[in-house]
Amino acid sequence: MLAIAFTFPAGRYHATPWGRHVNEADVAWPPDLWRLSRAFIATWYRKLDGQFSRDQLHGLLASLAEAEPPSYRLPEHVIHAHTRHYMPGKGDKKTLVFDAFARLSPDDALVIAWQNLSLNTEQYTLLDALLVNLGYLGRAESWVEARRIDDAAEYSYNCVPTDLDIDIETGEVTGEIVRLLAPQPPSEYENFRGAQLTQAGIATESQGHRKKLKSDQKRLLSTLPPEWIDAMAVDTSELQAAGWSAPPCARTISYRRPLQALKTAASKTTVRPTDGQAKTVMTTARFALYGKPLPRIEDAIRIGEALRRAANIKANHVLPAKLLPPELSGHDLPEANRHGHAFWLPEDADDDGAIDHLLVHVPDHLTQDAVRLLTSLRALKRDEGEPLRLILEGLGPASAFQSISRYAERACTWRSVTPYLYPWHLKKPELRDPGAAWAAIKQQLRKEWSMRGAGLPEIEHIEELPEIAAGGRKLRALRFHRFRGKRGLTQPDTHGRLLKIRFASAVRGPVALGFGCHFGLGMFQPLE
Amino acid sequence: MPLNFDSLASAPRLLLEARLQPIQGTRFQPTGFPNLGHATYDGPNGERMLLVESAQSMANRLETVCWDKAADDWIAPLQGLPLVKVRDKDGAALTNTVLEAHRINSPYILEGKDKTVFNTLKSELAGMEEGPVDIKQLAVVLLKLDTNALIHGVFLAKSELAGGRLRLPRVLSSFIEAEDVKEAQSGGVKNDHVNPSGDTARGFGNVPFARSEFTSPKIVAYFNLDLAQIRAFGLGTTVSELLIALSLFKIQALLSSGLRLRTACDLEVNEEPGLIVTRPLDFEMPSLSDLESALPELIAQVAEEQQWPQRTATTLTWEPTTKAKKGKADAPADTEAAD
C-alpha cells in the first residue's frame, strides 16, 4: 500500500478544475492524480532534474497511472470560499478576478492511498524527494507539505472510485459523484495518439516522412507529443487553443465524494477549540408568563406539568421525530442519568404570590432539537380562561440568569418555595414516631442530594419552617397543590414540608428535590 | 553578528508566522472596494475569517520596503543589486523593476521603443522556443538584470521570448489573515456649517459617510520561503545566501516598519509570541540590524563572483511605440497588483 498525506500549512488550497473559468470560483476538490502528476513533473523540472533522470520520473508516474485508482481521505471541515480582487492592467484597466479556495485546518491531512501498489526502492527515493520539494499544489498560494505515511490503514477513506452514489438496499443518497482526471497509462496514450494522428491525416514518427502540415494539424500535433511525460506537461492554454475539451493524455474517473465535502459556510454545530477554557454549555431557558389572572404559586405543580404538556404537543409539530427529545421527556435515558433531564420550574420573581416566569433547566444540556422546540413555545393552556402567553427571555447556562432569577443563584442556604415531599416510603416504626420520621426524612434528603452528582457539597443543616411568605400571604405546606396530574404514581408523602437547608459550601441553583421536583414541587430559593 | 544559514542547508522551505495587532485601539480597516465587499469567509471551525492582505499585495509591500523613493534607488543596505530603471525622455525617473507590478515583464520595459532589455533577454534566452524551458539559464539572466524577480517570481508573457513560457514561481510568498473577526460599524458626517445643503459633488454641504472596520483576537502574517527552489537555481552558495538574506531582510523590514497597510490599518508585531519560525524549528531568525550589516558584504561577494559591472542598474528610456498607450495612469491606492 502506498499513501501520501498532504497538509496545507496556510490552511488554503487553491485550484481551478479543468475546463472551468477562474471566475466561476469553483475548487477542484479533491486534488486529482492529473494535477499531482503535473505538479511532480514541474517539481522535477525546477528542482530535481540534476539528481534524478527523466526515465526515473517516467517510471514512477507510469506506476501511479497504471495502478488501481487511489482512494482519498478528505478532511471533515472544508469551507469553499472566495475573495475578489481587481487585477491592474495597462493604463486604467482593471479586471475583476475571483480567487476561490478551500479553507481547511492546517493540521487536518488529506490522504491519497493506493491500496495495492508498492514501488521499488529507487521509485520511493524519487517520490520522497518530489514530496519534500513540492512547495505548493494547485496555485502558488496553496502551500503544501506532503509526505509518505505508514499508518494509512488507520484512516477511513471517504472519497472512493465508484459511479454509485446511492445505497442500493436502502435507496439512501450516500454522496455525490465527482469526475476526477488521471493520466492515461503510457501504452493507452500511445494508441490514442496514433488513432488521433491517423484520423487527422498526420503521419506518425514510425511512418516516416511527413508532408507539410496545415495550421490546425500543427496545433493538434503540438498537443500530442510522442513522449508521454511531455503530453502530460502540455500547457492548458495550448490544449484549449487546439480545441480539446479535456487533456488528451487524461482519462476521467468517477469518485463518490461525501455530501457537503465542500461547504460554503461552516456548520454552526462545529465544536470550536476552547483554548483550555471551559466550554459554555446551554442548560437553561427562561420564559416570561403573561395573562390575567396569573396562576398562584400554590399551583406551581399544575403549571410545571402544563408546560411539559405544551412542549409535548409542540414537538409533534416542529420536530422531525414528533417526540420530545429524551433530555426533555426524561424517557429512554440511561440508568446513570439521575435527574439530568428537564426540570420545569414555575417562578414568582416579584414576590406577589403569582407565577410570572418559568425556568426550564436541563443539567445534561440542551440539544439542538430541544432549543428548537423551546423557542417555538408560545402559549400555555389552562383548564379554563384564556391561555397564558409565553415569551422566551433567553437561553444559556444557569449562571447567565443569576441576576434575574433567584433559582439560578449560587448560595449556601436555601429555603422552600414549594413543599418538599419525601420520595421513598418510610418504615412503620418511623411513621409512628415523629422524631424518627423527621430523622428518616432528613436522611432521605441527604441521600437524594448525594445522588445528584459526585463532588457536591454536603448538606450540613436541615430545619423545618412552619410557613413561608408569598405575596403578603403566609403559606403552610398544606396550602399548596401537592399531587401530580399523572395517575398511578406512588406518592409516599402527601403532606409535604417547608424546609431551610444549609450546604457546606455554595451551590449553584436551581435546587429542586423530592417527589414532583421536575414539575415545581420541592423548589428552593436562596435565603435572603 | 554574522549570518548563519546552516540549519537551512537541507530544509525544503522556511515557514514563519508573525502575530500582529493594531498599533492603537482594537479596530483595523480591511482591504476592499465598495462593490466587492470585504474578503470574509468561514474557517473550518466555524470562525469568521478575513483576508487582510493577499499574496500579490504582500509581494508589492515586500518590494516597497527595499526602495528609497527620495533617492530613487535601493535603500542603503541593498545598494549595488541589479535592477532596471525606466526614465522618461526628459531623463526623469518614471518607474523601475522593484516597484513595477510585473517586474521585468513591465510594459514600460518590454513594450517601448527602447529595446535594450528586450534584446538582452532575447539573445540570452535564445534556443528555448522549442522543448522545455531552461530555468537555470533564466535564473542566471535575471540575477544580473533584476535580482528581485528571482524572489518574487516573474512571467515573461511575450511570445517572442521562448513562446511566452518563461516563468518563475514566487520563492517568497506571504499573506495576512485575521481569525474570528467581528465587524465594527461606525460613521460620521463631514459638516459644512456655512451651507449644510450645498452641492456635495463640488465639496460643499454635509456629507454622511459609513465606515466598516474589523476587530480580531488573532491577526497572523504568514511567510513561506522556498529554499529548495533557491538551491535549484544552481547559482552557487554565495548567491543562494544572498537571496535568502534578501528575503529575510524584506520580512524583517516589513514587520518593523511596513505594516501601515492602509490609513486605518496600522499593525505591529505582538511582543508575545512575536515572529515564530515554524519550519525548520532549529532556525533562528536573524535580526534586522544583522541583516542590514551583512547584506552589503554579501552583495559585494556576489558582484565579484558574477563579475557584475560597476553600474548594476540598467537604465532605459520609455517612449511608447505607436501601439502602446501614452502616459501612465495612476492606479488607485488600494489596487492590488497581481504578480
mmCIF file with all atom_site columns, C-alpha atoms in Angstrom, chain A residues 26 35 49 56 94 119 138 150 264-265 332-333 356 359 382 432 442 510:
data_model
loop_
_atom_site.group_PDB
_atom_site.id
_atom_site.type_symbol
_atom_site.label_atom_id
_atom_site.label_alt_id
_atom_site.label_comp_id
_atom_site.label_asym_id
_atom_site.label_entity_id
_atom_site.label_seq_id
_atom_site.pdbx_PDB_ins_code
_atom_site.Cartn_x
_atom_site.Cartn_y
_atom_site.Cartn_z
_atom_site.occupancy
_atom_site.B_iso_or_equiv
_atom_site.pdbx_formal_charge
_atom_site.auth_seq_id
_atom_site.auth_comp_id
_atom_site.auth_asym_id
_atom_site.auth_atom_id
_atom_site.pdbx_PDB_model_num
ATOM 1  C CA . ASP A 1 26  ? -15.005 26.577 -8.320  1.00 0.00 ? 26  ASP A CA 1
ATOM 2  C CA . ARG A 1 35  ? -2.828  17.674 -11.079 1.00 0.00 ? 35  ARG A CA 1
ATOM 3  C CA . ASP A 1 49  ? 16.433  17.275 -12.821 1.00 0.00 ? 49  ASP A CA 1
ATOM 4  C CA . GLN A 1 56  ? 13.167  7.512  -13.386 1.00 0.00 ? 56  GLN A CA 1
ATOM 5  C CA . LYS A 1 94  ? -8.837  46.824 -14.008 1.00 0.00 ? 94  LYS A CA 1
ATOM 6  C CA . LEU A 1 119 ? 7.090   0.714  -5.646  1.00 0.00 ? 119 LEU A CA 1
ATOM 7  C CA . GLY A 1 138 ? -2.628  23.939 -7.361  1.00 0.00 ? 138 GLY A CA 1
ATOM 8  C CA . ASP A 1 150 ? 2.935   4.238  7.138   1.00 0.00 ? 150 ASP A CA 1
ATOM 9  C CA . THR A 1 264 ? -19.871 27.297 1.610   1.00 0.00 ? 264 THR A CA 1
ATOM 10 C CA . ALA A 1 265 ? -20.381 28.096 5.279   1.00 0.00 ? 265 ALA A CA 1
ATOM 11 C CA . ASP A 1 332 ? -35.376 6.318  27.496  1.00 0.00 ? 332 ASP A CA 1
ATOM 12 C CA . LEU A 1 333 ? -32.466 7.736  29.412  1.00 0.00 ? 333 LEU A CA 1
ATOM 13 C CA . ASP A 1 356 ? -44.772 35.157 36.363  1.00 0.00 ? 356 ASP A CA 1
ATOM 14 C CA . LEU A 1 359 ? -37.418 28.150 34.095  1.00 0.00 ? 359 LEU A CA 1
ATOM 15 C CA . ARG A 1 382 ? -55.267 26.252 31.265  1.00 0.00 ? 382 ARG A CA 1
ATOM 16 C CA . ARG A 1 432 ? -45.315 6.083  64.409  1.00 0.00 ? 432 ARG A CA 1
ATOM 17 C CA . LYS A 1 442 ? -33.527 14.236 56.657  1.00 0.00 ? 442 LYS A CA 1
ATOM 18 C CA . PRO A 1 510 ? -31.729 25.513 40.532  1.00 0.00 ? 510 PRO A CA 1
#
